[in-house]
Amino acid sequence: MHQIEDLIEVKTMINGVMVHRQVPSRMHLGDFLRVEMGLNGLHLGCEHGVCGACTLLVDGLLVRSCLMLAAQIDGCKVQTIEGVVESGEAQMMVSAFQNKNAAQCGFCSPAMILTTLEIIKKPHRPTREQIREAISGNYCRCTGYQAIVDAVEEVLDQKESKL
Amino acid sequence: MKSSNFSYCRAKTLSEAFDLFDYYGDDARILAGGQSLMPMLNMRLSSPIALIDINQIPELNNIEESPKGLKIGALVRHYEVENSQLVEQNLPLLYEAIPHIAHTAIRSRGTFGGSLAFADPAAEIPAITLALEGVIHVCSKSGNREIFAHDFFHGLYSTELKYGEIISSVVFPKNTYTHFVFKELARRQGDYATVGVAIAAEIKDQKIIKIRIVYFGVSDRPVVDNKLSLELMKAQFNQENIFKVINIVADGIDIASDIYHDSQIKRHLLTVVVKRALLDLLGKVNNASN
Amino acid sequence: MDKSSNLSRELIGKPVIRQELRRLLEGKGCYVDDINLPRLCHVAFVRSPHAHAKILDIRIDQAMKMNGILKIVKGEEIAKICKPYMGILSHLEGMKSVPHYPLAIERAMWNGHPVVAVVAESRAQAEDAAELVEIDWEPLDPVVDEELAMEADSPILHPELQTNLCWERKIDVGEVDRAFKDAAVVIEENLRTGRHTHVTLEPRAILANYVSSDKQLEVWHSTQVPHMMHWILSHHFGIPESHVRIKSPDVGGSFGLKIHIYGDEMATVGVSLLLGRPVKYVADRLESFLSDYHARDHRIHARMAVSKEGKILAIEMDDIQSMGPYASYPRGGVNEARQVINLVGASYGVSSYRARTRAVFQNKSMYGQYRSVGRPIACLITESLIERAAAKLGYDPLEFRKNNYIPTDAYPYKLVSGPTIEILSQHESVDQLRELMNYDELLKEKEVYRQKGVLRGIGFASFLETSSPSSTMYGKGGASISAADTATISLLPTGSIFCTASINEFGQGAQTIAAQITASILNVSIERVRVVLGDTDASPYGGGNYGSRGTSIGGEAILQASKALKQNILEFASKICAVDTSLLSLEDGNVVYLDQNHILISLEDLARQAYFNHEKIPKGYTPELTVSRSYAQRDFDGVFTNGIQASYVEVDPETGYVKLLKHWVLEDVGVVVNPLLLDEQIRGGVIQGIGAALYEQCLYSDQGQLINGSLVDYLVPMACEMPDIVVGHTFSATKTSELGAKGGGEGGVAGSSAAVFNAINDALSPLSVFVNELPITPAKIIKTIQQNSKL
């Protein structure tokens, strides 16, 4: 068995901060961010890309961090829940989730927040069915998903009333 | 579920990739989108000695028109196909199928070439490529070659690709198809298809001049139903005749079972889906003529 | 009226937003896997690939050579430091099992049974070495069918028991045979419910740190029951209770999963004891499917006799529950069987009842409690019979139920199966549901679609839930599981309130409920209340969360402690201000004169005098600004709640696909402390029941191998396929506590599978087809239709 762990150099921007590290070749991005960078907001629920709890943004796109190697983020921009909270971007959605009680144990929530933030960026207001479709890759065992859809609608209403 | 150890290297060019293949013998794997490979690594279903990351090879990620047809680079991501006007205009069947692939986060990374090389029998892209007779361009140290879709899929996760070969692009030849239908059954949005059908047809004056019908999710690879095609071309394309030919759907094709559906149920579901697809096709033809 | 004892309930019943939710939403949750300690090491397990096999030899020399390996531990080594456990409850007559240890010794009993613990600097390294552990196996015949397991020629899992039967109970009361003879209609059914599992998003996780210098064990555990774990670890590892601390940090979902004892978790604690280092174990998703407890695996034959006036005359029922290889510790693992036999027909007070339940050992994963233990199955059996009886006799399904419910003046009502029901609101629930879903219009709509050949169906399920369990559930049988809870509440120097209680938080909002009750009684803003739960170093001893008791039992302890603290505060104020207590009350963080609404003294000033400056305190008097109160529900075995659910579906008979159009729940949980928290919990429960109805099943090969143990193959409900769920409430008071809350955490699950099941069968009724097995997959619908058309 191959015991040697290569170390791969990566230069990446994580939540707006330049990071220059050596990462073990086999370490996936989720583990790297949690273990090496203390970004515990992303959670590991399955490590085979199905549950969605590890979802974050790489170069502006939603991505499963368990399905990328840490070595692959060289030259990329990574944004986690910590980043969108610190920038204030998540503020309205977080409040809406609280108001509608759209989370219970919270394990799916950071990924759910990131996913729903992308939904509200679309040019046309999604229907409830389209909101459900957009979160169809995020497993939640606690809620009925309904409160999450309600929270997204609350944010969409707020954005519309601002126009 | 942590993967076993492997060396990791980034190939900046195709030639670098070929050299790396040589160096590692036959135990290196290509890392492109990683959406199929990474779960296998994490579950230790695959333990390669090295991963060759080809994501930075420049000439593989374009969608462009070429003299022979629309060319999709192997590293084109699913979301890029989803947002491509060129695909929408030239390959409406593909355009219709893409949103069925998994979920947004998977489509951000998954690649066209990767989906073909992995050859999951329930996947959409292999089926569409077979339906539209895409030509798979492959390169290696010893040169380039072109593989027709109907020669490409050998069996479960098995293709014509030899070790050391990399898909560079797929060219979809210009065609005379006028109508397309894509239909799949899946228990939940984004799941692999239980059964699916992709149809490309050239229809004029209620007559099918040419029709290509491909099934996926029912066998160890996507499968063309020539028998049904021939039968449909014999008579007028109308509801009565659709119902007449339904009983020969997948006739002579072995249908595999899965953990939730035995082959009899699969065949039944496929028949239903094909019937509905043909009725949709008829609907499109009738709407167009109204 | 004594105004000083006037209960202020300002926040009770209000939809108060969960304060602690923001932290979780913003990614600042702290779950076990987020915790790291210096010199932390990690465990991976080698598990049995066989359902049943002898372990002939284990060789670890190749594995020990791998990078980062600290220790590899076999079953015998853990057995030396851990007392074996056996999940028998002595008050369940005839219950049998055998002792077992954390890791398999001599024999592996299920596919997934942990055999060897590999400890390394990292999880990845532990897995590398685990691959090189060599085990010689002698496969044995597995027992994988609960009916065959009871036959004379079946292999016996535990030869010393001479049977695969863990527990059996029979009931035979009333005039069952006569009832069936006289019946106008007899409905008969054979049902099967699919074995499934909790699939919490956060897998099981534990971090054990044994510091040998002072022989202290500190454990972070994703658990519902830190105090139970406290007793368990202390007792089984022989460490004095005073040297053990269990802390439950944020828990990513549980639903009953994390109240059981797991061999891999116990082994992890054992490893820490052996190494004297912190050791972490987090189950990965594949391991979770193989080793998490399973539930809901039943085969039932049932009959109901009904008169032509639509009265239920009798029920006969035979149930087999398929378990794992051992009675689960410490709760037995036969609670489902107990609840099924107790509660079939219970809503209707059926007094002619012949029933048998048997819980049978299997070479499959361990088996135990999953949210709404046994109730969904009792509900399915009963409500399926009810719905078909009503249809056969041509009665409105809701009126049929009303005509048979326990009469409203018959409470408290003792069931023939044993438990007593304090009070329910079944009739009101039906009336409200009818209105909430506009049933008459919906029925017309269904017919319109049927005329067009579209198969739509409406199904109902009336359900009972049991909550606030007394010690008759576990403690009576010798299990060290607390049925009592305690809350300790203090007034702090700046006038803030500190509340700690023995219930636990795993997302249901226990902290907010505790704060709401405390803030209400002490009349302070909720921001002034700090709640600490889930730490055996801080919280008083108690039961944690199980059986829907957090609000009803924990909440009552908190209420009483708050009241007592209020009394002490007023008394202290009266002593130092020389005003009679009867003239005083609390308002907005101050002690006030009741009549004039005048502030006498602020809580802060009062507290400062209790702690810092004693000049004004009269001799012989000591202010007590920290108060503890305990509460246990001892009036009944459990406090029953009731409700009714409805499902509206469309079935595609060609594909067997079911579209869930809408769902309704009416539930009575007594006093509702926080409707915002309750309602989405109910919805979450409904979704779990839908999972059971349509998607979820642990599939085993005939060799006892779990064949769908990943999230690709095991289907959990996702957002796109789920309906909107309308929730309403009725109310019936419980006198078992002053708070008056009944448990509400499980009702959503109790009735949803049956409602969907009935709706699907209603949709299929024009085809004269009945699907009798959960999960109702497309394949089952198609096959049933095909079989029927051959007749």
Short mmCIF file of C-alpha atoms in Angstrom, two decimals, chain C residues 196-570:
data_model
loop_
_atom_site.label_atom_id
_atom_site.label_comp_id
_atom_site.label_asym_id
_atom_site.label_seq_id
_atom_site.Cartn_x
_atom_site.Cartn_y
_atom_site.Cartn_z
CA HIS C 196 -35.55 1.67 8.36
CA THR C 197 -33.30 3.97 10.29
CA HIS C 198 -32.96 7.54 11.55
CA VAL C 199 -30.37 8.91 9.10
CA THR C 200 -29.50 11.92 11.22
CA LEU C 201 -27.44 14.36 9.19
CA GLU C 202 -24.77 14.51 11.88
CA PRO C 203 -23.62 10.93 12.27
CA ARG C 204 -22.94 9.46 15.70
CA ALA C 205 -19.88 11.01 17.28
CA ILE C 206 -18.01 10.76 20.55
CA LEU C 207 -14.79 12.19 21.95
CA ALA C 208 -13.51 10.54 25.11
CA ASN C 209 -10.65 11.92 27.12
CA TYR C 210 -9.35 9.92 30.05
CA VAL C 211 -6.72 11.74 32.05
CA SER C 212 -4.95 9.03 34.00
CA SER C 213 -3.19 11.53 36.29
CA ASP C 214 -6.36 12.22 38.21
CA LYS C 215 -8.42 9.36 36.84
CA GLN C 216 -10.99 11.71 35.33
CA LEU C 217 -13.02 10.82 32.27
CA GLU C 218 -14.39 13.63 30.19
CA VAL C 219 -16.61 12.84 27.22
CA TRP C 220 -18.18 14.96 24.49
CA HIS C 221 -21.01 12.97 23.06
CA SER C 222 -23.62 13.63 20.42
CA THR C 223 -26.42 12.31 22.59
CA GLN C 224 -29.93 12.97 23.82
CA VAL C 225 -29.13 11.60 27.27
CA PRO C 226 -25.89 12.82 28.87
CA HIS C 227 -26.92 11.76 32.36
CA MET C 228 -27.78 8.27 31.26
CA MET C 229 -24.36 8.07 29.61
CA HIS C 230 -22.87 9.31 32.85
CA TRP C 231 -24.27 6.34 34.72
CA ILE C 232 -23.49 3.88 31.93
CA LEU C 233 -19.84 4.85 31.52
CA SER C 234 -19.27 5.07 35.22
CA HIS C 235 -20.85 1.70 35.88
CA HIS C 236 -19.46 -0.27 32.96
CA PHE C 237 -15.93 1.07 33.05
CA GLY C 238 -15.78 1.06 36.84
CA ILE C 239 -14.99 4.77 37.18
CA PRO C 240 -16.66 6.55 40.09
CA GLU C 241 -19.54 8.75 38.99
CA SER C 242 -17.76 11.65 40.64
CA HIS C 243 -14.89 11.24 38.18
CA VAL C 244 -16.95 11.37 35.01
CA ARG C 245 -18.20 14.31 33.02
CA ILE C 246 -20.40 14.07 29.93
CA LYS C 247 -21.01 17.07 27.78
CA SER C 248 -23.42 17.08 24.91
CA PRO C 249 -22.45 19.94 22.58
CA ASP C 250 -24.64 20.84 19.61
CA VAL C 251 -26.30 17.70 18.34
CA GLY C 252 -27.07 17.37 14.65
CA GLY C 253 -30.32 15.49 14.90
CA SER C 254 -31.17 12.40 16.88
CA PHE C 255 -34.82 11.27 16.83
CA GLY C 256 -34.00 8.41 19.16
CA LEU C 257 -30.82 7.32 17.41
CA LYS C 258 -28.55 8.75 20.02
CA ILE C 259 -30.12 7.29 23.14
CA HIS C 260 -28.74 3.83 22.65
CA ILE C 261 -25.45 2.26 23.64
CA TYR C 262 -23.20 1.52 20.71
CA GLY C 263 -20.28 -0.88 20.82
CA ASP C 264 -18.10 1.41 18.72
CA GLU C 265 -18.73 4.37 21.05
CA MET C 266 -18.09 2.28 24.15
CA ALA C 267 -14.93 0.93 22.55
CA THR C 268 -13.79 4.49 21.89
CA VAL C 269 -14.13 5.28 25.59
CA GLY C 270 -12.26 2.07 26.35
CA VAL C 271 -9.45 3.06 24.01
CA SER C 272 -9.09 6.38 25.78
CA LEU C 273 -8.84 4.55 29.09
CA LEU C 274 -6.17 2.28 27.67
CA LEU C 275 -4.16 5.05 26.04
CA GLY C 276 -4.75 7.89 28.49
CA ARG C 277 -5.27 10.20 25.50
CA PRO C 278 -8.27 11.92 23.95
CA VAL C 279 -9.83 9.71 21.28
CA LYS C 280 -12.46 10.73 18.76
CA TYR C 281 -14.82 8.55 16.78
CA VAL C 282 -17.22 9.86 14.16
CA ALA C 283 -19.26 7.29 12.27
CA ASP C 284 -19.02 7.88 8.54
CA ARG C 285 -22.16 7.54 6.47
CA LEU C 286 -21.48 3.97 5.31
CA GLU C 287 -20.79 2.90 8.89
CA SER C 288 -23.93 4.68 10.00
CA PHE C 289 -26.10 2.55 7.78
CA LEU C 290 -24.36 -0.59 9.00
CA SER C 291 -24.28 0.21 12.68
CA ASP C 292 -26.93 2.77 13.58
CA TYR C 293 -29.92 1.23 15.29
CA HIS C 294 -32.75 0.19 13.00
CA ALA C 295 -36.49 0.26 13.68
CA ARG C 296 -40.01 -0.31 12.38
CA ASP C 297 -39.60 -3.82 10.99
CA HIS C 298 -42.91 -5.59 11.54
CA ARG C 299 -45.13 -8.22 10.00
CA ILE C 300 -48.72 -8.07 11.06
CA HIS C 301 -51.88 -10.02 10.56
CA ALA C 302 -54.97 -8.21 11.78
CA ARG C 303 -58.72 -8.43 11.63
CA MET C 304 -61.52 -6.11 12.67
CA ALA C 305 -65.15 -7.02 13.24
CA VAL C 306 -67.70 -4.28 12.61
CA SER C 307 -71.45 -4.17 13.06
CA LYS C 308 -73.73 -2.90 10.35
CA GLU C 309 -74.29 0.22 12.43
CA GLY C 310 -70.62 0.88 11.98
CA LYS C 311 -69.50 -0.01 15.49
CA ILE C 312 -66.17 -1.76 16.01
CA LEU C 313 -66.89 -5.02 17.80
CA ALA C 314 -63.46 -6.56 18.11
CA ILE C 315 -59.88 -6.55 16.88
CA GLU C 316 -57.56 -9.47 16.52
CA MET C 317 -53.90 -8.86 15.84
CA ASP C 318 -50.68 -10.83 15.53
CA ASP C 319 -47.46 -8.87 15.27
CA ILE C 320 -43.86 -9.92 14.83
CA GLN C 321 -41.09 -7.41 15.35
CA SER C 322 -37.76 -8.24 13.78
CA MET C 323 -34.89 -7.10 16.02
CA GLY C 324 -31.14 -7.32 15.97
CA PRO C 325 -29.05 -10.00 17.65
CA TYR C 326 -29.30 -8.65 21.21
CA ALA C 327 -31.85 -6.80 23.29
CA SER C 328 -30.64 -3.25 23.05
CA TYR C 329 -29.11 -1.74 26.14
CA PRO C 330 -30.44 -0.19 28.28
CA ARG C 331 -33.92 0.25 26.82
CA GLY C 332 -34.60 -3.27 25.67
CA GLY C 333 -35.36 -2.79 22.01
CA VAL C 334 -38.87 -4.23 22.31
CA ASN C 335 -40.60 -0.95 23.02
CA GLU C 336 -42.12 -0.94 19.57
CA ALA C 337 -43.75 -4.29 20.21
CA ARG C 338 -44.97 -3.01 23.58
CA GLN C 339 -46.54 0.05 22.03
CA VAL C 340 -48.06 -1.86 19.11
CA ILE C 341 -49.90 -4.32 21.32
CA ASN C 342 -50.91 -1.55 23.74
CA LEU C 343 -52.25 0.83 21.17
CA VAL C 344 -53.93 -1.02 18.31
CA GLY C 345 -57.55 0.08 18.50
CA ALA C 346 -56.78 2.32 21.47
CA SER C 347 -58.41 5.50 20.08
CA TYR C 348 -61.65 3.57 19.97
CA GLY C 349 -61.41 1.85 23.33
CA VAL C 350 -61.91 -1.53 21.71
CA SER C 351 -62.69 -3.89 24.56
CA SER C 352 -62.79 -7.22 22.74
CA TYR C 353 -59.18 -7.59 21.82
CA ARG C 354 -57.07 -10.60 21.10
CA ALA C 355 -53.48 -9.84 20.32
CA ARG C 356 -50.01 -11.25 20.37
CA THR C 357 -46.71 -9.57 19.79
CA ARG C 358 -43.36 -11.22 19.48
CA ALA C 359 -39.95 -9.62 19.23
CA VAL C 360 -37.50 -11.91 17.46
CA PHE C 361 -33.71 -11.88 17.27
CA GLN C 362 -32.12 -11.54 13.85
CA ASN C 363 -28.63 -11.31 12.42
CA LYS C 364 -29.28 -7.75 11.34
CA SER C 365 -28.30 -4.39 12.79
CA MET C 366 -29.18 -3.64 16.37
CA TYR C 367 -32.72 -2.46 16.86
CA GLY C 368 -34.38 0.06 19.09
CA GLN C 369 -36.20 3.34 19.39
CA TYR C 370 -36.96 5.67 16.56
CA ARG C 371 -39.17 8.71 17.01
CA SER C 372 -42.73 7.73 17.88
CA VAL C 373 -41.81 4.28 18.99
CA GLY C 374 -44.28 1.69 17.72
CA ARG C 375 -47.06 4.23 17.36
CA PRO C 376 -46.88 4.62 13.58
CA ILE C 377 -47.32 0.87 13.30
CA ALA C 378 -50.21 0.66 15.75
CA CYS C 379 -51.75 3.56 13.86
CA LEU C 380 -51.22 1.92 10.48
CA ILE C 381 -52.80 -1.34 11.59
CA THR C 382 -55.81 0.32 13.18
CA GLU C 383 -56.44 3.07 10.69
CA SER C 384 -56.08 0.84 7.65
CA LEU C 385 -58.76 -1.46 9.07
CA ILE C 386 -60.93 1.54 10.00
CA GLU C 387 -60.69 3.16 6.59
CA ARG C 388 -61.59 -0.01 4.75
CA ALA C 389 -64.43 -0.79 7.15
CA ALA C 390 -65.90 2.66 6.65
CA ALA C 391 -65.59 2.33 2.88
CA LYS C 392 -67.16 -1.10 2.85
CA LEU C 393 -70.14 0.02 4.90
CA GLY C 394 -70.46 3.25 2.98
CA TYR C 395 -69.80 5.54 5.93
CA ASP C 396 -68.04 8.90 5.86
CA PRO C 397 -64.57 7.98 7.18
CA LEU C 398 -64.49 10.86 9.66
CA GLU C 399 -67.98 10.17 11.01
CA PHE C 400 -67.14 6.48 11.31
CA ARG C 401 -64.24 7.38 13.54
CA LYS C 402 -66.24 9.80 15.63
CA ASN C 403 -68.89 7.17 16.20
CA ASN C 404 -66.32 4.81 17.58
CA TYR C 405 -63.98 7.05 19.54
CA ILE C 406 -63.75 6.72 23.32
CA PRO C 407 -66.73 8.79 24.49
CA THR C 408 -65.78 12.27 25.64
CA ASP C 409 -67.15 11.63 29.12
CA ALA C 410 -65.32 8.36 29.63
CA TYR C 411 -61.99 9.81 30.69
CA PRO C 412 -59.77 8.82 32.31
CA TYR C 413 -60.13 5.67 30.26
CA LYS C 414 -58.34 2.43 30.99
CA LEU C 415 -57.42 0.49 27.88
CA VAL C 416 -57.81 -3.26 27.99
CA SER C 417 -54.14 -3.49 27.12
CA GLY C 418 -53.18 -1.74 30.34
CA PRO C 419 -52.42 1.98 30.01
CA THR C 420 -54.87 4.64 31.14
CA ILE C 421 -55.65 7.62 28.95
CA GLU C 422 -56.12 10.83 30.94
CA ILE C 423 -57.98 12.91 28.39
CA LEU C 424 -58.12 13.44 24.64
CA SER C 425 -59.85 15.73 22.15
CA GLN C 426 -60.50 13.25 19.40
CA HIS C 427 -63.96 14.43 18.37
CA GLU C 428 -62.88 18.06 18.20
CA SER C 429 -59.81 17.09 16.17
CA VAL C 430 -61.95 15.43 13.55
CA ASP C 431 -64.31 18.40 13.34
CA GLN C 432 -61.45 20.83 13.02
CA LEU C 433 -59.66 18.71 10.45
CA ARG C 434 -62.78 18.52 8.34
CA GLU C 435 -62.91 22.29 8.30
CA LEU C 436 -59.19 22.86 7.95
CA MET C 437 -58.95 20.72 4.82
CA ASN C 438 -62.41 21.63 3.53
CA TYR C 439 -63.06 17.93 3.20
CA ASP C 440 -66.40 18.14 1.46
CA GLU C 441 -64.97 20.28 -1.33
CA LEU C 442 -61.88 18.14 -1.56
CA LEU C 443 -64.00 15.04 -1.90
CA LYS C 444 -65.84 16.63 -4.82
CA GLU C 445 -62.53 17.62 -6.38
CA LYS C 446 -61.30 14.06 -6.03
CA GLU C 447 -64.39 12.80 -7.82
CA VAL C 448 -63.97 15.25 -10.65
CA TYR C 449 -60.48 13.95 -11.24
CA ARG C 450 -61.64 10.36 -10.99
CA GLN C 451 -64.17 11.00 -13.71
CA LYS C 452 -61.28 12.08 -15.89
CA GLY C 453 -59.44 8.86 -15.04
CA VAL C 454 -56.95 10.49 -12.70
CA LEU C 455 -56.50 8.48 -9.53
CA ARG C 456 -56.58 10.83 -6.59
CA GLY C 457 -57.07 9.64 -3.05
CA ILE C 458 -57.72 11.02 0.41
CA GLY C 459 -56.58 9.10 3.45
CA PHE C 460 -56.99 9.70 7.15
CA ALA C 461 -55.17 8.47 10.20
CA SER C 462 -56.27 9.12 13.72
CA PHE C 463 -53.36 8.67 16.07
CA LEU C 464 -52.43 8.50 19.69
CA GLU C 465 -49.08 9.48 21.03
CA THR C 466 -47.69 8.76 24.43
CA SER C 467 -45.57 11.37 26.11
CA SER C 468 -44.21 12.31 29.53
CA PRO C 469 -43.37 8.71 30.39
CA SER C 470 -43.27 7.65 34.00
CA SER C 471 -40.71 5.26 35.43
CA THR C 472 -42.95 2.37 34.44
CA MET C 473 -41.42 2.59 30.99
CA TYR C 474 -37.84 1.78 31.94
CA GLY C 475 -36.85 2.33 35.55
CA LYS C 476 -39.39 -0.11 36.91
CA GLY C 477 -37.59 -2.80 34.94
CA GLY C 478 -34.23 -1.99 36.48
CA ALA C 479 -32.88 0.29 33.74
CA SER C 480 -30.83 3.23 34.98
CA ILE C 481 -32.85 5.75 33.04
CA SER C 482 -34.24 8.72 34.90
CA ALA C 483 -37.91 9.56 34.66
CA ALA C 484 -37.46 12.60 36.87
CA ASP C 485 -36.00 15.92 35.90
CA THR C 486 -34.65 18.81 37.86
CA ALA C 487 -34.13 22.47 37.15
CA THR C 488 -31.88 24.80 39.08
CA ILE C 489 -32.47 28.51 38.66
CA SER C 490 -30.49 31.40 40.12
CA LEU C 491 -30.72 35.16 40.27
CA LEU C 492 -27.36 36.63 39.31
CA PRO C 493 -25.86 39.90 40.58
CA THR C 494 -26.96 42.11 37.67
CA GLY C 495 -30.48 40.76 37.74
CA SER C 496 -29.95 38.11 35.07
CA ILE C 497 -31.30 34.64 35.51
CA PHE C 498 -29.29 31.45 35.19
CA CYS C 499 -31.24 28.29 34.44
CA THR C 500 -29.89 24.82 34.12
CA ALA C 501 -31.99 21.69 33.73
CA SER C 502 -31.59 18.02 33.06
CA ILE C 503 -33.22 17.99 29.64
CA ASN C 504 -31.17 18.32 26.49
CA GLU C 505 -31.11 20.26 23.26
CA PHE C 506 -30.81 18.63 19.88
CA GLY C 507 -32.52 21.19 17.72
CA GLN C 508 -36.05 21.07 19.08
CA GLY C 509 -35.61 24.32 20.96
CA ALA C 510 -35.33 23.11 24.56
CA GLN C 511 -33.18 26.11 25.45
CA THR C 512 -35.76 28.55 24.18
CA ILE C 513 -38.61 26.70 25.90
CA ALA C 514 -36.67 26.78 29.16
CA ALA C 515 -35.98 30.49 28.74
CA GLN C 516 -39.59 31.23 27.86
CA ILE C 517 -40.97 29.54 30.95
CA THR C 518 -38.37 31.09 33.24
CA ALA C 519 -38.77 34.55 31.78
CA SER C 520 -42.54 34.28 32.01
CA ILE C 521 -42.64 33.37 35.67
CA LEU C 522 -39.91 35.76 36.75
CA ASN C 523 -41.22 38.46 34.45
CA VAL C 524 -37.93 39.38 32.86
CA SER C 525 -37.09 39.77 29.22
CA ILE C 526 -36.03 36.53 27.59
CA GLU C 527 -32.60 38.00 26.78
CA ARG C 528 -31.90 38.10 30.52
CA VAL C 529 -32.15 34.35 30.87
CA ARG C 530 -29.14 32.11 30.32
CA VAL C 531 -29.92 28.43 29.86
CA VAL C 532 -27.34 25.69 30.16
CA LEU C 533 -28.28 22.15 29.22
CA GLY C 534 -26.48 18.95 28.46
CA ASP C 535 -23.46 19.13 30.76
CA THR C 536 -23.33 16.76 33.69
CA ASP C 537 -20.93 19.18 35.40
CA ALA C 538 -23.51 21.93 35.27
CA SER C 539 -26.94 20.40 34.92
CA PRO C 540 -28.71 18.51 37.66
CA TYR C 541 -29.34 14.81 37.17
CA GLY C 542 -32.23 13.76 35.03
CA GLY C 543 -33.59 11.92 32.05
CA GLY C 544 -32.54 14.02 29.08
CA ASN C 545 -34.78 13.67 26.08
CA TYR C 546 -36.79 10.64 25.12
CA GLY C 547 -40.47 9.85 24.77
CA SER C 548 -41.45 13.51 24.27
CA ARG C 549 -40.72 14.70 27.77
CA GLY C 550 -38.53 17.79 27.35
CA THR C 551 -41.26 20.41 27.54
CA SER C 552 -43.79 18.44 29.53
CA ILE C 553 -41.51 17.13 32.23
CA GLY C 554 -38.42 19.32 32.01
CA GLY C 555 -40.63 22.32 31.46
CA GLU C 556 -42.60 21.56 34.62
CA ALA C 557 -39.43 21.31 36.70
CA ILE C 558 -38.35 24.65 35.27
CA LEU C 559 -41.75 26.15 36.00
CA GLN C 560 -41.70 24.98 39.61
CA ALA C 561 -38.14 26.13 40.14
CA SER C 562 -39.00 29.53 38.64
CA LYS C 563 -42.01 29.84 40.89
CA ALA C 564 -39.98 28.89 43.93
CA LEU C 565 -37.29 31.41 43.04
CA LYS C 566 -39.93 34.06 42.56
CA GLN C 567 -41.25 33.27 46.00
CA ASN C 568 -37.78 33.54 47.53
CA ILE C 569 -37.12 36.82 45.73
CA LEU C 570 -40.37 38.34 47.00
#
